[in-house]
């Protein structure tokens, strides 16, 4: 065997060994990098939690007042519907229901009515709605606000008067 061929053999063995070492090193680095990259750090998790908290706060600040306005709007719509039903009742029966008959006179024929034949079949509303806060709508034949009658909700607090969400919503409010 010549010296040149012997040198070629040694160089070839060294190349194979170097390539094997590189492959092992790359494999070890890949395993180490994969082990490090599998999860999130505590700082990353805390940043995400803070961002979610800020977003929830912004949404709550913007949505809650909208819900309150929607409840007042629903109460106004219900009051307008009841007011219209009372006007229709008066056109048919020539009088408004008295305080004792109340809004129930719109659903069923009141007892002791002078002309029961004038009462509309099926009533004037299918059922009496609850106000958005879960209370019953109120009726007062003698208006305290200058109208022919008062139909109103007691608001969020369920008491007469109040301000903001607790204010009464009636046929005298705009």
mmCIF file of C-alpha atoms in Angstrom:
data_model
loop_
_atom_site.group_PDB
_atom_site.id
_atom_site.type_symbol
_atom_site.label_atom_id
_atom_site.label_comp_id
_atom_site.label_asym_id
_atom_site.label_seq_id
_atom_site.Cartn_x
_atom_site.Cartn_y
_atom_site.Cartn_z
ATOM 1 C CA UNK A 1 0.000 0.000 0.000
ATOM 2 C CA UNK A 2 1.340 3.324 -0.945
ATOM 3 C CA UNK A 3 1.637 6.287 1.305
ATOM 4 C CA UNK A 4 -0.869 8.252 -0.728
ATOM 5 C CA UNK A 5 -3.572 5.609 -0.449
ATOM 6 C CA UNK A 6 -2.866 5.277 3.262
ATOM 7 C CA UNK A 7 -3.302 9.054 3.700
ATOM 8 C CA UNK A 8 -6.571 8.902 1.761
ATOM 9 C CA UNK A 9 -7.876 6.190 4.094
ATOM 10 C CA UNK A 10 -6.972 8.180 7.204
ATOM 11 C CA UNK A 11 -8.530 11.366 5.802
ATOM 12 C CA UNK A 12 -11.711 9.447 4.879
ATOM 13 C CA UNK A 13 -11.946 7.989 8.426
ATOM 14 C CA UNK A 14 -11.485 11.446 9.942
ATOM 15 C CA UNK A 15 -14.188 12.872 7.676
ATOM 16 C CA UNK A 16 -16.618 10.135 8.682
ATOM 17 C CA UNK A 17 -15.826 10.717 12.351
ATOM 18 C CA UNK A 18 -16.230 14.497 11.969
ATOM 19 C CA UNK A 19 -19.572 14.084 10.211
ATOM 20 C CA UNK A 20 -20.763 11.692 12.944
ATOM 21 C CA UNK A 21 -19.643 14.160 15.662
ATOM 22 C CA UNK A 22 -21.497 16.996 13.899
ATOM 23 C CA UNK A 23 -24.661 14.895 13.626
ATOM 24 C CA UNK A 24 -24.495 13.991 17.325
ATOM 25 C CA UNK A 25 -23.917 17.624 18.257
ATOM 26 C CA UNK A 26 -26.832 18.814 16.100
ATOM 27 C CA UNK A 27 -29.086 16.116 17.565
ATOM 28 C CA UNK A 28 -28.094 17.085 21.124
ATOM 29 C CA UNK A 29 -28.702 20.788 20.391
ATOM 30 C CA UNK A 30 -32.077 20.016 18.812
ATOM 31 C CA UNK A 31 -33.141 17.990 21.853
ATOM 32 C CA UNK A 32 -31.993 20.725 24.217
ATOM 33 C CA UNK A 33 -33.755 23.439 22.178
ATOM 34 C CA UNK A 34 -36.937 21.380 21.960
ATOM 35 C CA UNK A 35 -36.902 20.817 25.720
ATOM 36 C CA UNK A 36 -36.557 24.533 26.317
ATOM 37 C CA UNK A 37 -39.200 25.542 23.741
ATOM 38 C CA UNK A 38 -42.006 23.180 24.820
ATOM 39 C CA UNK A 39 -43.669 25.549 27.344
ATOM 40 C CA UNK A 40 -44.228 29.181 28.206
ATOM 41 C CA UNK A 41 -42.262 31.093 30.779
ATOM 42 C CA UNK A 42 -43.942 32.532 33.844
ATOM 43 C CA UNK A 43 -43.371 36.062 32.548
ATOM 44 C CA UNK A 44 -45.105 35.235 29.252
ATOM 45 C CA UNK A 45 -48.086 33.783 31.110
ATOM 46 C CA UNK A 46 -48.333 36.819 33.404
ATOM 47 C CA UNK A 47 -48.264 39.209 30.427
ATOM 48 C CA UNK A 48 -51.101 37.294 28.746
ATOM 49 C CA UNK A 49 -53.171 37.292 31.969
ATOM 50 C CA UNK A 50 -52.703 41.054 32.400
ATOM 51 C CA UNK A 51 -53.752 41.693 28.788
ATOM 52 C CA UNK A 52 -56.870 39.528 29.200
ATOM 53 C CA UNK A 53 -57.725 41.388 32.422
ATOM 54 C CA UNK A 54 -57.394 44.767 30.699
ATOM 55 C CA UNK A 55 -59.586 43.639 27.808
ATOM 56 C CA UNK A 56 -62.242 42.312 30.213
ATOM 57 C CA UNK A 57 -62.247 45.641 32.058
ATOM 58 C CA UNK A 58 -62.689 47.632 28.863
ATOM 59 C CA UNK A 59 -65.535 45.381 27.722
ATOM 60 C CA UNK A 60 -67.289 45.585 31.101
ATOM 61 C CA UNK A 61 -67.016 49.383 31.175
ATOM 62 C CA UNK A 62 -68.548 49.645 27.703
ATOM 63 C CA UNK A 63 -71.216 46.927 27.943
ATOM 64 C CA UNK A 64 -72.805 47.491 31.364
ATOM 65 C CA UNK A 65 -74.138 51.004 30.636
ATOM 66 C CA UNK A 66 -75.571 49.686 27.360
ATOM 67 C CA UNK A 67 -77.513 47.045 29.255
ATOM 68 C CA UNK A 68 -78.969 49.689 31.581
ATOM 69 C CA UNK A 69 -80.022 51.842 28.612
ATOM 70 C CA UNK A 70 -81.582 48.799 26.940
ATOM 71 C CA UNK A 71 -83.608 48.011 30.072
ATOM 72 C CA UNK A 72 -84.935 51.580 30.245
ATOM 73 C CA UNK A 73 -85.730 51.427 26.511
ATOM 74 C CA UNK A 74 -87.667 48.170 26.961
ATOM 75 C CA UNK A 75 -89.612 49.679 29.867
ATOM 76 C CA UNK A 76 -90.524 52.710 27.714
ATOM 77 C CA UNK A 77 -91.694 50.438 24.888
ATOM 78 C CA UNK A 78 -93.803 48.351 27.301
ATOM 79 C CA UNK A 79 -95.336 51.494 28.816
ATOM 80 C CA UNK A 80 -96.218 52.768 25.323
ATOM 81 C CA UNK A 81 -97.859 49.424 24.481
ATOM 82 C CA UNK A 82 -99.888 49.435 27.713
ATOM 83 C CA UNK A 83 -100.837 53.079 27.171
ATOM 84 C CA UNK A 84 -102.113 52.253 23.682
ATOM 85 C CA UNK A 85 -104.073 49.262 25.034
ATOM 86 C CA UNK A 86 -105.661 51.502 27.697
ATOM 87 C CA UNK A 87 -106.682 54.027 25.039
ATOM 88 C CA UNK A 88 -108.269 51.226 22.988
ATOM 89 C CA UNK A 89 -110.051 49.975 26.137
ATOM 90 C CA UNK A 90 -111.461 53.475 26.655
ATOM 91 C CA UNK A 91 -112.627 53.728 23.034
ATOM 92 C CA UNK A 92 -114.501 50.414 23.357
ATOM 93 C CA UNK A 93 -115.869 50.870 26.900
ATOM 94 C CA UNK A 94 -116.090 54.690 27.092
ATOM 95 C CA UNK A 95 -114.138 54.742 30.388
ATOM 96 C CA UNK A 96 -110.674 53.837 31.576
ATOM 97 C CA UNK A 97 -110.320 50.969 34.077
ATOM 98 C CA UNK A 98 -110.458 52.165 37.677
ATOM 99 C CA UNK A 99 -107.602 51.618 40.120
ATOM 100 C CA UNK A 100 -109.186 48.456 41.526
ATOM 101 C CA UNK A 101 -109.433 46.877 38.067
ATOM 102 C CA UNK A 102 -105.945 48.072 37.177
ATOM 103 C CA UNK A 103 -104.007 46.754 34.214
ATOM 104 C CA UNK A 104 -105.582 43.327 34.692
ATOM 105 C CA UNK A 105 -108.650 44.803 32.931
ATOM 106 C CA UNK A 106 -106.607 44.691 29.708
ATOM 107 C CA UNK A 107 -106.213 40.906 29.938
ATOM 108 C CA UNK A 108 -109.586 39.709 31.235
ATOM 109 C CA UNK A 109 -113.111 41.107 31.511
ATOM 110 C CA UNK A 110 -113.347 42.968 34.838
ATOM 111 C CA UNK A 111 -116.091 41.877 37.241
ATOM 112 C CA UNK A 112 -119.060 44.221 37.566
ATOM 113 C CA UNK A 113 -118.517 45.979 34.256
ATOM 114 C CA UNK A 114 -121.586 48.066 33.210
ATOM 115 C CA UNK A 115 -121.528 46.893 29.549
ATOM 116 C CA UNK A 116 -119.616 43.605 29.267
ATOM 117 C CA UNK A 117 -120.684 43.233 25.623
ATOM 118 C CA UNK A 118 -118.378 46.127 24.727
ATOM 119 C CA UNK A 119 -115.320 44.318 26.036
ATOM 120 C CA UNK A 120 -113.131 43.007 23.217
ATOM 121 C CA UNK A 121 -112.929 39.206 22.824
ATOM 122 C CA UNK A 122 -109.486 38.065 23.930
ATOM 123 C CA UNK A 123 -108.772 41.283 25.834
ATOM 124 C CA UNK A 124 -106.491 44.130 24.836
ATOM 125 C CA UNK A 125 -103.154 42.435 25.526
ATOM 126 C CA UNK A 126 -102.436 38.691 25.668
ATOM 127 C CA UNK A 127 -100.615 38.980 28.978
ATOM 128 C CA UNK A 128 -99.200 41.731 31.142
ATOM 129 C CA UNK A 129 -95.436 42.046 30.748
ATOM 130 C CA UNK A 130 -93.044 42.328 33.672
ATOM 131 C CA UNK A 131 -90.779 45.328 33.669
ATOM 132 C CA UNK A 132 -87.107 44.641 32.838
ATOM 133 C CA UNK A 133 -86.233 44.539 36.549
ATOM 134 C CA UNK A 134 -88.788 41.806 37.297
ATOM 135 C CA UNK A 135 -91.518 43.997 38.797
ATOM 136 C CA UNK A 136 -95.096 44.599 37.715
ATOM 137 C CA UNK A 137 -96.101 47.713 35.794
ATOM 138 C CA UNK A 138 -98.209 50.111 37.855
ATOM 139 C CA UNK A 139 -101.468 51.854 36.885
ATOM 140 C CA UNK A 140 -103.049 54.908 38.470
ATOM 141 C CA UNK A 141 -106.346 56.231 37.044
ATOM 142 C CA UNK A 142 -105.887 59.741 38.441
ATOM 143 C CA UNK A 143 -102.614 60.918 36.957
ATOM 144 C CA UNK A 144 -100.217 62.820 39.177
ATOM 145 C CA UNK A 145 -98.391 64.102 36.086
ATOM 146 C CA UNK A 146 -101.195 65.890 34.240
ATOM 147 C CA UNK A 147 -102.336 63.100 31.914
ATOM 148 C CA UNK A 148 -105.485 61.004 31.850
ATOM 149 C CA UNK A 149 -103.782 58.142 33.710
ATOM 150 C CA UNK A 150 -100.316 56.934 34.735
ATOM 151 C CA UNK A 151 -98.719 53.694 33.580
ATOM 152 C CA UNK A 152 -95.216 53.195 34.938
ATOM 153 C CA UNK A 153 -92.422 50.964 36.129
ATOM 154 C CA UNK A 154 -90.826 51.602 39.506
ATOM 155 C CA UNK A 155 -87.343 51.243 38.025
ATOM 156 C CA UNK A 156 -84.437 49.134 39.236
ATOM 157 C CA UNK A 157 -85.017 49.813 42.948
ATOM 158 C CA UNK A 158 -88.734 48.920 42.900
ATOM 159 C CA UNK A 159 -89.636 52.130 44.773
ATOM 160 C CA UNK A 160 -91.378 55.287 43.602
ATOM 161 C CA UNK A 161 -89.083 58.110 42.573
ATOM 162 C CA UNK A 162 -85.338 57.742 42.295
ATOM 163 C CA UNK A 163 -82.638 58.813 39.893
ATOM 164 C CA UNK A 164 -80.623 57.098 37.175
ATOM 165 C CA UNK A 165 -81.493 53.383 36.962
ATOM 166 C CA UNK A 166 -83.746 53.741 39.992
ATOM 167 C CA UNK A 167 -85.918 56.404 38.313
ATOM 168 C CA UNK A 168 -89.515 55.558 37.460
ATOM 169 C CA UNK A 169 -90.241 55.016 33.763
ATOM 170 C CA UNK A 170 -93.762 56.136 32.916
ATOM 171 C CA UNK A 171 -96.003 57.525 30.207
ATOM 172 C CA UNK A 172 -95.075 61.037 31.361
ATOM 173 C CA UNK A 173 -91.335 60.564 30.664
ATOM 174 C CA UNK A 174 -89.845 61.067 27.237
#
